[in-house]
Coordinates of C-alpha atoms in Angstrom, one line a residue:
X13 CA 10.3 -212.3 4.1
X14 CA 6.8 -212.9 5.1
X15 CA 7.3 -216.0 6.7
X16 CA 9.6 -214.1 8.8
X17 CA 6.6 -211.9 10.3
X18 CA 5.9 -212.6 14.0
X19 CA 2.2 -215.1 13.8
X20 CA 0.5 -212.5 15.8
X21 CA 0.4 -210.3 12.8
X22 CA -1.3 -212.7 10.9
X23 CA -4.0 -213.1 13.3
X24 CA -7.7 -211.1 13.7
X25 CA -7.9 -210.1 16.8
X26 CA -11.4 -210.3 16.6
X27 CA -11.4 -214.1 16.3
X28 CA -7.9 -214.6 17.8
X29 CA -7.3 -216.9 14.8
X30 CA -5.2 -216.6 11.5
X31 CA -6.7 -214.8 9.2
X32 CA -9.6 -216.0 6.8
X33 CA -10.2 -213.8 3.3
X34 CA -8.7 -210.4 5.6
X35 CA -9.9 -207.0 4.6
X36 CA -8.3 -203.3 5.5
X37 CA -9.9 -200.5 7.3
X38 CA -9.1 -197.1 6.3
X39 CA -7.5 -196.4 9.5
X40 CA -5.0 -199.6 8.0
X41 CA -6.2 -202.4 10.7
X42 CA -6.8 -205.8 9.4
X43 CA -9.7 -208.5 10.3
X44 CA -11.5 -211.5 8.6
X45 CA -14.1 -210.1 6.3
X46 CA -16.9 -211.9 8.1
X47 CA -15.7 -210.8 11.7
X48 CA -15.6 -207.3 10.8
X49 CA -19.1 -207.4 9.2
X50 CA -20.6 -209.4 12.1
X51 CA -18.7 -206.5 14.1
X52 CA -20.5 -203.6 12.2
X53 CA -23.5 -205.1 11.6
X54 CA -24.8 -205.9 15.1
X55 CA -24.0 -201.5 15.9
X56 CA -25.4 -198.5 14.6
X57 CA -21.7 -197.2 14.2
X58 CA -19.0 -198.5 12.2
X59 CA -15.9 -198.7 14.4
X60 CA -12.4 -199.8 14.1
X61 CA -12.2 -202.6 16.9
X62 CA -8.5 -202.2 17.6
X63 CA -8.6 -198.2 17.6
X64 CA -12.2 -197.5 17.5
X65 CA -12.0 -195.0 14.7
X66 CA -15.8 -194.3 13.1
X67 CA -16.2 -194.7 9.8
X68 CA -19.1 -192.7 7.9
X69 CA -20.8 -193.6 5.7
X70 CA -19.9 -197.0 5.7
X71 CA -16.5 -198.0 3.7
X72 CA -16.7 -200.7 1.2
X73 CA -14.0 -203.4 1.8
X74 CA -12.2 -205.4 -0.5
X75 CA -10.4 -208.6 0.3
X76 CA -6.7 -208.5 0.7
X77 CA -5.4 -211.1 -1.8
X78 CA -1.4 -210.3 -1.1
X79 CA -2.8 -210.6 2.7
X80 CA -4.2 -213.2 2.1
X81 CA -2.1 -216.0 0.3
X82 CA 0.5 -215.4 3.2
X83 CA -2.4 -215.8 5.8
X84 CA -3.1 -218.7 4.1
X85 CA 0.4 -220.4 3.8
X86 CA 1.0 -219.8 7.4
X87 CA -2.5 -221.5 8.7
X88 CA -1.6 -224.8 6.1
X89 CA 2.3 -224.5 7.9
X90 CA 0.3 -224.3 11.4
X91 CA -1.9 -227.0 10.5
X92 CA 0.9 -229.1 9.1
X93 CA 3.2 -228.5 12.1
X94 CA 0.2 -229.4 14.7
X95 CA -0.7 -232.4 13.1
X96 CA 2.9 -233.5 13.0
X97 CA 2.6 -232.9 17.0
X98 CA -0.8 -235.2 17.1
X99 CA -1.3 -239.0 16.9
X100 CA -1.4 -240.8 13.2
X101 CA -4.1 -242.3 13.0
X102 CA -3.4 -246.1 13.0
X103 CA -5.7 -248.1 10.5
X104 CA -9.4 -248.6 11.8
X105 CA -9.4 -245.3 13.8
X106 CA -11.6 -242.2 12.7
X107 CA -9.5 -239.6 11.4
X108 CA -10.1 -235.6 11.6
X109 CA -12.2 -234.2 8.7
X110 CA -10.3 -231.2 8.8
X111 CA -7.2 -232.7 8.5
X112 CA -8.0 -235.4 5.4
X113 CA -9.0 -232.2 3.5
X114 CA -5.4 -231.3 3.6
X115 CA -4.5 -235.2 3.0
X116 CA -3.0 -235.4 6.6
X117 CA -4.3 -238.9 8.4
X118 CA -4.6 -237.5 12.0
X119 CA -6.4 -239.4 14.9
X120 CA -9.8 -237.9 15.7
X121 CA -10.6 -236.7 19.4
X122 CA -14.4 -236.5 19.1
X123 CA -17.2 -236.1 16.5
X124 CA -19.8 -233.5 16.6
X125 CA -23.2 -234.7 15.9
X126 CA -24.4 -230.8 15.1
X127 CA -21.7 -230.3 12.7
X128 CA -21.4 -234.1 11.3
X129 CA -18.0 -233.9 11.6
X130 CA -15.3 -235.7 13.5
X131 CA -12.5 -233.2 14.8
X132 CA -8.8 -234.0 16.0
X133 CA -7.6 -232.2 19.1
X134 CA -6.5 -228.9 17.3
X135 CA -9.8 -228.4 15.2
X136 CA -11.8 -229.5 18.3
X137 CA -10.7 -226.4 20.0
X138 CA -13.4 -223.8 18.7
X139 CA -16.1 -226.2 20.3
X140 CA -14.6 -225.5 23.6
X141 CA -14.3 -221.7 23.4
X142 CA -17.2 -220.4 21.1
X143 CA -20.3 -219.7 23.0
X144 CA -22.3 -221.4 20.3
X145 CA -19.9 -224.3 19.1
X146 CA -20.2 -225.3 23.1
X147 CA -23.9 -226.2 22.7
X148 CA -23.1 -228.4 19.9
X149 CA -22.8 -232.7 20.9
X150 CA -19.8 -234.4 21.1
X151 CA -19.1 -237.4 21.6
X152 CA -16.6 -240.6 21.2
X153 CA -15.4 -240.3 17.4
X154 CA -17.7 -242.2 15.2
X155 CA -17.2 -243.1 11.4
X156 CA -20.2 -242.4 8.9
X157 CA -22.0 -239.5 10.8
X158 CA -24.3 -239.1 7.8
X159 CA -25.6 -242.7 8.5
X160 CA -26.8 -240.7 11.6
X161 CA -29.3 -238.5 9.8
X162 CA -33.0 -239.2 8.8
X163 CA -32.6 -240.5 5.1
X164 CA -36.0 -238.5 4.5
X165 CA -36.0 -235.4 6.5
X166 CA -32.4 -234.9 6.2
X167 CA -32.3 -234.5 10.2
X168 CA -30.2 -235.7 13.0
X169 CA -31.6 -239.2 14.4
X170 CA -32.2 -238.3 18.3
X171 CA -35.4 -239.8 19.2
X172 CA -36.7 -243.4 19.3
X173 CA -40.1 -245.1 18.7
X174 CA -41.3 -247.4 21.1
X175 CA -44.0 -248.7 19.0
X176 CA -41.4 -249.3 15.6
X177 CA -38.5 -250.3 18.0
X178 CA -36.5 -247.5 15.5
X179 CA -34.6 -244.1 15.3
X180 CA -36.3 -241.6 14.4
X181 CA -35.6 -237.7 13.7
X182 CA -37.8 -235.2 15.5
X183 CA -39.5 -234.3 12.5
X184 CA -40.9 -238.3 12.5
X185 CA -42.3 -238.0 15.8
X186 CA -44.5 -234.7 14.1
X187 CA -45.5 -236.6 11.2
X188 CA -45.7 -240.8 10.6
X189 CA -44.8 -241.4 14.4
X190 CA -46.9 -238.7 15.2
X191 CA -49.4 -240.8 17.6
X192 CA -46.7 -243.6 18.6
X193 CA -44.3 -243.4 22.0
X194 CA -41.5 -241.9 20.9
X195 CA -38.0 -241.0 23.6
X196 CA -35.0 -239.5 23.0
X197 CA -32.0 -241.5 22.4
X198 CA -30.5 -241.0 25.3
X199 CA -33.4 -241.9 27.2
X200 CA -33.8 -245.3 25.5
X201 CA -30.4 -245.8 26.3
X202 CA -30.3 -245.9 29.5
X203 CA -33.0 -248.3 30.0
X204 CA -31.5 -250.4 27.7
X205 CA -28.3 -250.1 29.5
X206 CA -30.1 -251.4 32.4
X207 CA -31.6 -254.4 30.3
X208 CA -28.0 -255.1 29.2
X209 CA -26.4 -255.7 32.5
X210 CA -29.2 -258.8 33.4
X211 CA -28.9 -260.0 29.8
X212 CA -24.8 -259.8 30.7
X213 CA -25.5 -262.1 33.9
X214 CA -27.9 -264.2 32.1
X215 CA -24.5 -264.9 29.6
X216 CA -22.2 -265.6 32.2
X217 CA -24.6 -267.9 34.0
X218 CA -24.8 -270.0 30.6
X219 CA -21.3 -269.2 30.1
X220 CA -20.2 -271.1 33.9
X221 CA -23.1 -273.8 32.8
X222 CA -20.9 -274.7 29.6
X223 CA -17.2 -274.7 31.7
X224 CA -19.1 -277.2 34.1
X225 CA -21.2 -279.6 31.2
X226 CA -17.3 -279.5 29.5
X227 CA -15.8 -280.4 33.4
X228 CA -18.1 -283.3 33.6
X229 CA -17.2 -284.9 30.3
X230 CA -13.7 -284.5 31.0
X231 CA -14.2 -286.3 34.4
X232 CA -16.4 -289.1 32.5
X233 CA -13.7 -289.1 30.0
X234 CA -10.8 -289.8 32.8
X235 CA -13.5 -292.4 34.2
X236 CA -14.3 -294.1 30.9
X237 CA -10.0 -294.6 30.1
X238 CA -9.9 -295.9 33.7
X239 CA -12.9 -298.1 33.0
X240 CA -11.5 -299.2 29.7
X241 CA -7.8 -300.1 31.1
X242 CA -9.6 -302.1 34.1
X243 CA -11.1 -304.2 31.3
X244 CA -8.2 -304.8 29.0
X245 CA -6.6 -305.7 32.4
X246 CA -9.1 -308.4 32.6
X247 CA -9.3 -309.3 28.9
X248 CA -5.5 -310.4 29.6
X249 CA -6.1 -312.3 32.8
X250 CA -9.0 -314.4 30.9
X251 CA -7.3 -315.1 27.9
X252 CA -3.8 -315.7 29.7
X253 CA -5.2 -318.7 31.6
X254 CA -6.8 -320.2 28.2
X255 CA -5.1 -321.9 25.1
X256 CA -2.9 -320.5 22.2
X257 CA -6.1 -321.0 20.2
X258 CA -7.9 -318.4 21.9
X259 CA -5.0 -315.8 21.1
X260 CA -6.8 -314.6 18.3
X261 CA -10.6 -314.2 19.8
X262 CA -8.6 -312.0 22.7
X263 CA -7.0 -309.8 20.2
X264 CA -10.5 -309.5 18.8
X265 CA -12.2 -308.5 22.2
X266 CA -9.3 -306.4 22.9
X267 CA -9.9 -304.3 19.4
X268 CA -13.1 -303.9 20.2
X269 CA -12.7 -302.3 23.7
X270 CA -10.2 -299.8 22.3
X271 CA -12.6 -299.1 19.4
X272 CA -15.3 -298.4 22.1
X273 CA -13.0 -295.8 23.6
X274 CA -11.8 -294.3 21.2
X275 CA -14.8 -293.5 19.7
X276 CA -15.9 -292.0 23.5
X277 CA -13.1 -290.1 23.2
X278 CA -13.2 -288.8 20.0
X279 CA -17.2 -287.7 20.8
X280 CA -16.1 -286.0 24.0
X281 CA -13.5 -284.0 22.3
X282 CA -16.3 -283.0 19.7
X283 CA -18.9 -282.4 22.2
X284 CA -16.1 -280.0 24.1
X285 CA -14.7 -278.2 20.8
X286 CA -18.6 -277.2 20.3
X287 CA -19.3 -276.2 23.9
X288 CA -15.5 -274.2 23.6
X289 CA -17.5 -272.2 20.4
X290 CA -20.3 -271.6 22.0
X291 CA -18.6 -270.1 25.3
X292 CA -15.9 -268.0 22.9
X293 CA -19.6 -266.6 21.2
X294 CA -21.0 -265.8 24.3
X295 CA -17.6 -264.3 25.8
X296 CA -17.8 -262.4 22.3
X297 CA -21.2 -261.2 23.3
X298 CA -20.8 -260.2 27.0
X299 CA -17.4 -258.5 25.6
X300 CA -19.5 -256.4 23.4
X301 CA -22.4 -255.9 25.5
X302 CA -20.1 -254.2 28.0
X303 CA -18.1 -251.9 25.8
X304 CA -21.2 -250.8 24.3
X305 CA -22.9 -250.4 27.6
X306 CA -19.7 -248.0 28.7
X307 CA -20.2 -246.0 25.3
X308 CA -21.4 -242.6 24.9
X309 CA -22.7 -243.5 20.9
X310 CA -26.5 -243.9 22.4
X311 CA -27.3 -244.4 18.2
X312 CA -24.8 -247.6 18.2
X313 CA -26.2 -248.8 21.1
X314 CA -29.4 -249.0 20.2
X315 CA -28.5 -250.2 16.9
X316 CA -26.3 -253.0 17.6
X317 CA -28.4 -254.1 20.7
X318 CA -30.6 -256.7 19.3
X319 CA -28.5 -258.5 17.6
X320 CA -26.2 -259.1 20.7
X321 CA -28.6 -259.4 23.4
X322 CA -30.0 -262.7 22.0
X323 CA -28.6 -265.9 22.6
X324 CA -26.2 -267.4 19.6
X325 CA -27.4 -270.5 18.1
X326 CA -27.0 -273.6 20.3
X327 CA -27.3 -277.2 20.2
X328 CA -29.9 -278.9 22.8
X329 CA -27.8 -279.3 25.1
X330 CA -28.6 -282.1 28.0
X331 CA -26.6 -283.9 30.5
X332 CA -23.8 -285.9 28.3
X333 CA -22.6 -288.7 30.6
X334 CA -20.2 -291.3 29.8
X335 CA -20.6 -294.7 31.2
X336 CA -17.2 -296.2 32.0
X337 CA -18.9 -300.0 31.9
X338 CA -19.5 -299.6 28.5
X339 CA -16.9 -296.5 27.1
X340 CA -19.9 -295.4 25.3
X341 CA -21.0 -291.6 25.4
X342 CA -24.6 -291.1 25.7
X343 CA -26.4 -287.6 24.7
X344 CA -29.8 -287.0 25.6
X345 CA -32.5 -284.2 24.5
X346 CA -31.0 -280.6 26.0
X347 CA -32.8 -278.7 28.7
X348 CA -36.0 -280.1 28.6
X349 CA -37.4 -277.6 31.1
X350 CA -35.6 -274.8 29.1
X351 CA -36.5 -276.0 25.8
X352 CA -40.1 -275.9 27.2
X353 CA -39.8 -272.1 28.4
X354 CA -38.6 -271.0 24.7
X355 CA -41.5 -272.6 23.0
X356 CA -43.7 -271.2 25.4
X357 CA -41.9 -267.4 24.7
X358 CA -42.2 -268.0 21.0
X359 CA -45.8 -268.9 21.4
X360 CA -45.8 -265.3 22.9
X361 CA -43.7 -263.7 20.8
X362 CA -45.8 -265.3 17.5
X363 CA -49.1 -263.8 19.1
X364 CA -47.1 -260.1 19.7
X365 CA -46.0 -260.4 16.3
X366 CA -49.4 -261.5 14.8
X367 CA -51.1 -258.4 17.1
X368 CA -48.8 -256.0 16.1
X369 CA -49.4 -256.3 12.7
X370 CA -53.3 -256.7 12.8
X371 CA -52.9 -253.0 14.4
X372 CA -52.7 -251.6 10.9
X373 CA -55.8 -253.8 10.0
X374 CA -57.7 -251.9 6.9
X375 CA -61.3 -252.2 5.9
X376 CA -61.6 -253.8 2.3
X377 CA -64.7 -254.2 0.4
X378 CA -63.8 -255.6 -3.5
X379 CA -64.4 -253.5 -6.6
X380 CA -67.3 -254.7 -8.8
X381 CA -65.8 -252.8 -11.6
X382 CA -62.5 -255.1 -11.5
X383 CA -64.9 -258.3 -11.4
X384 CA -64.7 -261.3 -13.6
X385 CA -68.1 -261.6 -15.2
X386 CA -67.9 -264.9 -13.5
X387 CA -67.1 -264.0 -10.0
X388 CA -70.4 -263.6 -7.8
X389 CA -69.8 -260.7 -5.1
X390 CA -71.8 -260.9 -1.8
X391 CA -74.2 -257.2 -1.0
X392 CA -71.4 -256.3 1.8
X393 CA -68.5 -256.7 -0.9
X394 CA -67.1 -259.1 1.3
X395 CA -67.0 -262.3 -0.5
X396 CA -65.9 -263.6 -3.5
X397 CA -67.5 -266.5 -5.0
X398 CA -67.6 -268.6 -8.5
X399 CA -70.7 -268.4 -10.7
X400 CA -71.7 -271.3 -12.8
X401 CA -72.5 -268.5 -15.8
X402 CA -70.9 -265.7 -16.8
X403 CA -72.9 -262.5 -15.6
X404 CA -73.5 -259.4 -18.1
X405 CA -71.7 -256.7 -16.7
X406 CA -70.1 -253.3 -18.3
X407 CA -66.9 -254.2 -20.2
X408 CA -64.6 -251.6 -18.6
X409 CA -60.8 -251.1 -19.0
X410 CA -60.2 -252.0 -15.3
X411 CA -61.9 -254.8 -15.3
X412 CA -60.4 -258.7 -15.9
X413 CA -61.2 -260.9 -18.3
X414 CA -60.6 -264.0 -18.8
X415 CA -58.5 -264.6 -15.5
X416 CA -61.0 -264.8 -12.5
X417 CA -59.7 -262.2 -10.2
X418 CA -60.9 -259.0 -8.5
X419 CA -59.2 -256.1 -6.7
X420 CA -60.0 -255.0 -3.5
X421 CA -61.8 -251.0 -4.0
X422 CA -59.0 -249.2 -2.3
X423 CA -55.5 -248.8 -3.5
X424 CA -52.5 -247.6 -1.1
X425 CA -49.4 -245.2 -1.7
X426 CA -47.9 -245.6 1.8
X427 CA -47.8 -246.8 4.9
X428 CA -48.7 -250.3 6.2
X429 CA -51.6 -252.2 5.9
X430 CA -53.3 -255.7 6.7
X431 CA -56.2 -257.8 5.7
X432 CA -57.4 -261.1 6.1
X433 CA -59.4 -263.7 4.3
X434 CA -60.7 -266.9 5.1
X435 CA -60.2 -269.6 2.7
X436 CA -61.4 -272.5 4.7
X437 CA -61.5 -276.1 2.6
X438 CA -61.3 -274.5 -0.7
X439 CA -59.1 -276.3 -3.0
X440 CA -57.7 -273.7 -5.6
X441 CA -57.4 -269.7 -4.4
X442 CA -54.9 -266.7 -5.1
X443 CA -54.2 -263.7 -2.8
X444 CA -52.1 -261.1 -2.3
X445 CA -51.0 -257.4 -4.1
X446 CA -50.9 -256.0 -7.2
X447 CA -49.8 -253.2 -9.0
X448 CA -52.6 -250.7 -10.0
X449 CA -51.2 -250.7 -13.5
X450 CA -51.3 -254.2 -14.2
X451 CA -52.3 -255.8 -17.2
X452 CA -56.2 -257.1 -16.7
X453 CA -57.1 -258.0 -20.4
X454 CA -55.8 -261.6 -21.8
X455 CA -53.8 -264.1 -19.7
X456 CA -51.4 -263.0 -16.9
X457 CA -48.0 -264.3 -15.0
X458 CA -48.6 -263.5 -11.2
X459 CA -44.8 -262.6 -10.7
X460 CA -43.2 -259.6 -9.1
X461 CA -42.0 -258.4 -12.3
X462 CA -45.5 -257.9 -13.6
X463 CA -46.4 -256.0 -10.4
X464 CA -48.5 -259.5 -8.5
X465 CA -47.1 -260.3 -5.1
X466 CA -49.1 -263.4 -4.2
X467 CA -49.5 -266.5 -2.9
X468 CA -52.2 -269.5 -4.6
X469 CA -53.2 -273.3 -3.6
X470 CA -54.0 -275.9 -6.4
X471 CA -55.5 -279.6 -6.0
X472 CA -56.2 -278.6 -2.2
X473 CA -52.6 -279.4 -1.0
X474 CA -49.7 -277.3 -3.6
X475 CA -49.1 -274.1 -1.9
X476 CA -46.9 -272.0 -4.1
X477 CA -45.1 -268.4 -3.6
X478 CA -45.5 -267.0 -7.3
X479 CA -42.0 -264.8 -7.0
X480 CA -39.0 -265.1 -9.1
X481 CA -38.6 -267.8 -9.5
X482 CA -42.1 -269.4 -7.4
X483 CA -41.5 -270.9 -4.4
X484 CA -43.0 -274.2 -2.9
X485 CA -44.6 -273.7 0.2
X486 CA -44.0 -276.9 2.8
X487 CA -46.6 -276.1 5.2
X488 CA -47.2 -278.2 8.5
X489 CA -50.9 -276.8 9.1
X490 CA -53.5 -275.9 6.1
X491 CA -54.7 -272.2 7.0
X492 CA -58.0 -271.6 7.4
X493 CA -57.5 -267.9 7.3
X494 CA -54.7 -266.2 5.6
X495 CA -53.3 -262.8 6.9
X496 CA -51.6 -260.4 4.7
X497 CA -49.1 -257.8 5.7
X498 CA -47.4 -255.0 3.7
X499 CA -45.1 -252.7 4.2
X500 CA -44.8 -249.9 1.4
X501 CA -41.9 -248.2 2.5
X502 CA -39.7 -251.4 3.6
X503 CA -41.1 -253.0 0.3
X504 CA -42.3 -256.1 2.0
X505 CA -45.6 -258.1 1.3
X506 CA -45.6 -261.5 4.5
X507 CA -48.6 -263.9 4.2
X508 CA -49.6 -265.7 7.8
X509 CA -51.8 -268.5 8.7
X510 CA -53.9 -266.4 11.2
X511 CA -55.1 -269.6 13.2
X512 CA -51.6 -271.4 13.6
X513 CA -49.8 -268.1 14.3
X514 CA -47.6 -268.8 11.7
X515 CA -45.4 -267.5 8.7
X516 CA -46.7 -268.4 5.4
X517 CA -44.1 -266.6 3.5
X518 CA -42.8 -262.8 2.5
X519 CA -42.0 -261.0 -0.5
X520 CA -39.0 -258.9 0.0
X521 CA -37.6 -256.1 -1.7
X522 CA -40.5 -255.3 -3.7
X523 CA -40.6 -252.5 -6.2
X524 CA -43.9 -250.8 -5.6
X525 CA -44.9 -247.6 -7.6
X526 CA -48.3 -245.9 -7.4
X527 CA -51.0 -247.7 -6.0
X528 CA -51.6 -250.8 -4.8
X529 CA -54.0 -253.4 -4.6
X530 CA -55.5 -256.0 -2.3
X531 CA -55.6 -259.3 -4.9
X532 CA -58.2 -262.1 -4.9
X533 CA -59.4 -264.9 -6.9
X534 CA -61.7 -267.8 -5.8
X535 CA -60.3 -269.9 -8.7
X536 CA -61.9 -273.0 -11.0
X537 CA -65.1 -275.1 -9.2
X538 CA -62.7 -278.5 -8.9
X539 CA -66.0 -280.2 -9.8
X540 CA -68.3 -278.6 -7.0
X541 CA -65.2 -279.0 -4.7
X542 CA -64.5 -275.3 -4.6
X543 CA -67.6 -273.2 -4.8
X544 CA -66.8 -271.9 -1.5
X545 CA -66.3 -267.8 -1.7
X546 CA -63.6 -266.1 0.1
X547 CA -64.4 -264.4 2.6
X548 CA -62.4 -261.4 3.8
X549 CA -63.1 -261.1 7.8
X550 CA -62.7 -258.5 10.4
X551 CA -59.8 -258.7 12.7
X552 CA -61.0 -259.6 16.2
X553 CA -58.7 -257.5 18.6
X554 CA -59.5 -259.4 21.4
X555 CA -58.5 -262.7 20.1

């Protein structure tokens, strides 16, 4: 019988909306529990809203549970019937929240970034009447809306750091971002929008370079078969007015010209297939760039940006020209002039990189108390050198012995920081991180495991990463300085020759916990070849 009932009865008329956990007034009216106290406690009189009986002292109410199970069958039968009226969503589309709590697959209309929820047309419908719900942000449905909060302040991810190139919560931009150039989203956006279209053109203008380099070996191509069919042409005519005998030197010569073709051909069809992939990339690229350009997900945008606006890896490309003479396809060194621009841009880019890092330069003096009793330690605390003799010295628990190292006198919880030390022509060093907790009594492995993240030189030309397993370093230039970066949050540790600009190599994924230290040893004399001391040097901005 109670699905017989006209809806309206089962709707508050307060809310307008079927009834959620409804309660009875004494005067017998019926409303959601939380709409009649929201009702009654914003007034200094409790009144009926639908016939404004007063009510003193203020009734208790208790929820309706007969009420209530058919309120609650008919919203499931309205929610089942509307979603039978909406579109399914296909697979790959976001579906409503709402409705996958019920097990129904419906297409989302738009996902609220207040609410972290994506809504189909029927649950949308609050945001567009309730004053409140209004004021909330919608946009284009998105999937993974938690990936849009700040995984340490549990907030909503609306501003961006210029300085970090990353998005940030507003709570960032009070605290670790606190002095850095931070914009909202949307903001970024735009600009980047802007940056997009040129970086679009600049696509399409290597996109039409491709289709013309792939026109001109097809136009070599139809020259080279022309070329080649001119001299079989004449192969015949020469041999045709000789002997029988020379039947089998024309076959020969005759071979070999077809060889010579086909092997033009066969190059020209490589050197289009590759030019074909690079055009389909860039295609790929532009394709993107615009749709993301034309989005309202400002988060995405700024996400996915870098890695489309950058050209995809690409072959020198040169002029390829085919000689028909010969049938032979040569290929030259691509784009010198270009080629020549993108050394010069990484040349910048390796100084920007090298400057942004100095920025979180830190002041280390070394820790006489972690001193090998061989180690000889300058009056600034700056150098690092090995004695002939052993020194006396307290015998303290922080302290190493027998390995010749030393700690810097600071350790570091957070954050990002950077050194430098200048090894110059020594022949046997060690330098990096450790772990304040490390073991600095009896022999050591440097290894990540054992809390060392370092780097070291032997005989004056083995470089060596000491991670799991070590690494050989090929280097092209010997530093004379050596950079260190870390990163304590992102669990990096990058060495750099400071000189060359360059990337020694980085430690990645690197379990810190508690402190850490700056890491030095001066190693063995190499028979008087290494009594140099490292020297750890001030970064000069201006450089």
């Amino acid at each position: 019988m109670a699905t017989m009932l006209p809806e309206k009865q089962f709707r508050c008329t307060i809310c307008q909306e079927v009834f959620t956990d409804p309660v009875t007034t004494p005067c017998g009216h019926n409303f959601c529990q939380t709409c009649l106290q929201s009702e009654w406690d914003g007034g200094d009189v409790c009144r009926c809203p639908t016939c404004s009986r007063t009510f003193s002292p203020r009734p208790e109410m208790s929820i309706n549970t007969a009420f209530k199970e058919l309120a609650d069958t008919l919203r499931h039968m309205l929610v089942s019937a509307s979603a039978s009226l909406l579109s399914a969503a296909k697979p790959g589309e976001v579906v409503c929240d709402v409705c996958a709590a019920t097990s129904l697959q419906v297409k989302a209309l738009k996902s609220c970034l207040v609410c972290l929820t994506s809504y189909c047309e029927t649950h949308l419908e609050p945001h567009r009447r309730v004053a409140t719900l209004k004021l909330h942000k919608l946009m284009e449905p998105v999937r993974n809306l938690q990936d849009r909060m700040c995984k340490k302040h549990e907030r909503l991810l609306e501003m961006f750091c210029r300085d970090e190139q990353k998005c940030v919560c507003q709570f960032c931009t009070e605290t670790e971002h606190k002095d850095h150039k931070a914009v909202t989203i949307e903001d970024e956006s735009r600009e980047r929008k802007i940056e997009m279209k040129k970086t679009e053109a600049d696509f399409e203008q290597i996109i039409q370079e491709r289709l013309k380099k792939m026109e001109e070996i097809k136009s070599c191509m139809k020259l080279s078969t022309e070329s080649a069919e001119k001299e079989l042409m004449e192969s015949d005519r020469l041999f045709t007015s000789l002997s029988r005998s020379m039947e089998d030197r024309k076959t020969e010569v005759n071979t070999e010209i077809k060889e010579k073709q086909k092997a033009a051909e066969e190059r020209a069809e490589e050197l289009i297939g590759e030019l074909q992939r690079e055009i389909t990339e860039l295609q790929r690229r532009n394709a993107e760039l615009e749709k993301l350009r034309s989005a309202e997900d400002h988060l995405h945008l700024l996400q996915s940006l870098p890695s489309l606006a950058s050209p995809p890896p690409t072959k020198e490309w040169t002029e390829i020209s085919v000689h028909p003479e010969l049938c032979v396809v040569t290929v030259r060194r691509a784009l010198f002039k270009l080629n020549q621009t993108l050394r010069n841009e990484l040349e910048i880019q390796k100084e920007a990189e090298m400057k942004r890092m100095q920025k979180y330069a830190v002041n280390v003096v070394l820790d006489p108390d972690t001193a090998h009793p061989n180690i000889v330690l300058s009056v600034d605390l700056k150098q690092a050198g090995r004695g002939e003799l052993l020194h006396i010295v307290p015998d303290n628990p922080q302290r190493f012995d027998p390995v010749i190292c030393v700690l810097g006198k600071k350790g570091f919880l957070s954050g990002r920081f950077y050194f430098q030390v200048t090894v110059g022509q020594k022949t046997f060093w060690d330098l990096g991180v450790v772990k304040e907790s490390v073991n600095r009594k009896g022999m050591i492995t440097s290894k990540p495991e054992n809390g060392f993240w370092t780097v070291r030189l032997r005989n004056g030309r083995e470089y060596r990463a000491l991670d799991s397993p070590s690494v050989l370093l090929s280097l092209t230039e010997k530093p004379h300085t050596v950079g260190v970066f870390t990163d304590y949050e992102e669990g990096t540790v990058s060495f750099f020759n400071v000189e060359a600009r360059s990337h020694i190599y980085t430690f990645s994924r690197c379990l810190f916990s508690g402190r850490i230290f700056p890491f030095f040893s001066p190693g063995v004399c190499d028979e008087g070849k290494n009594t140099a001391p490292l020297v750890i040097t001030d970064v000069n901005h201006d450089s």
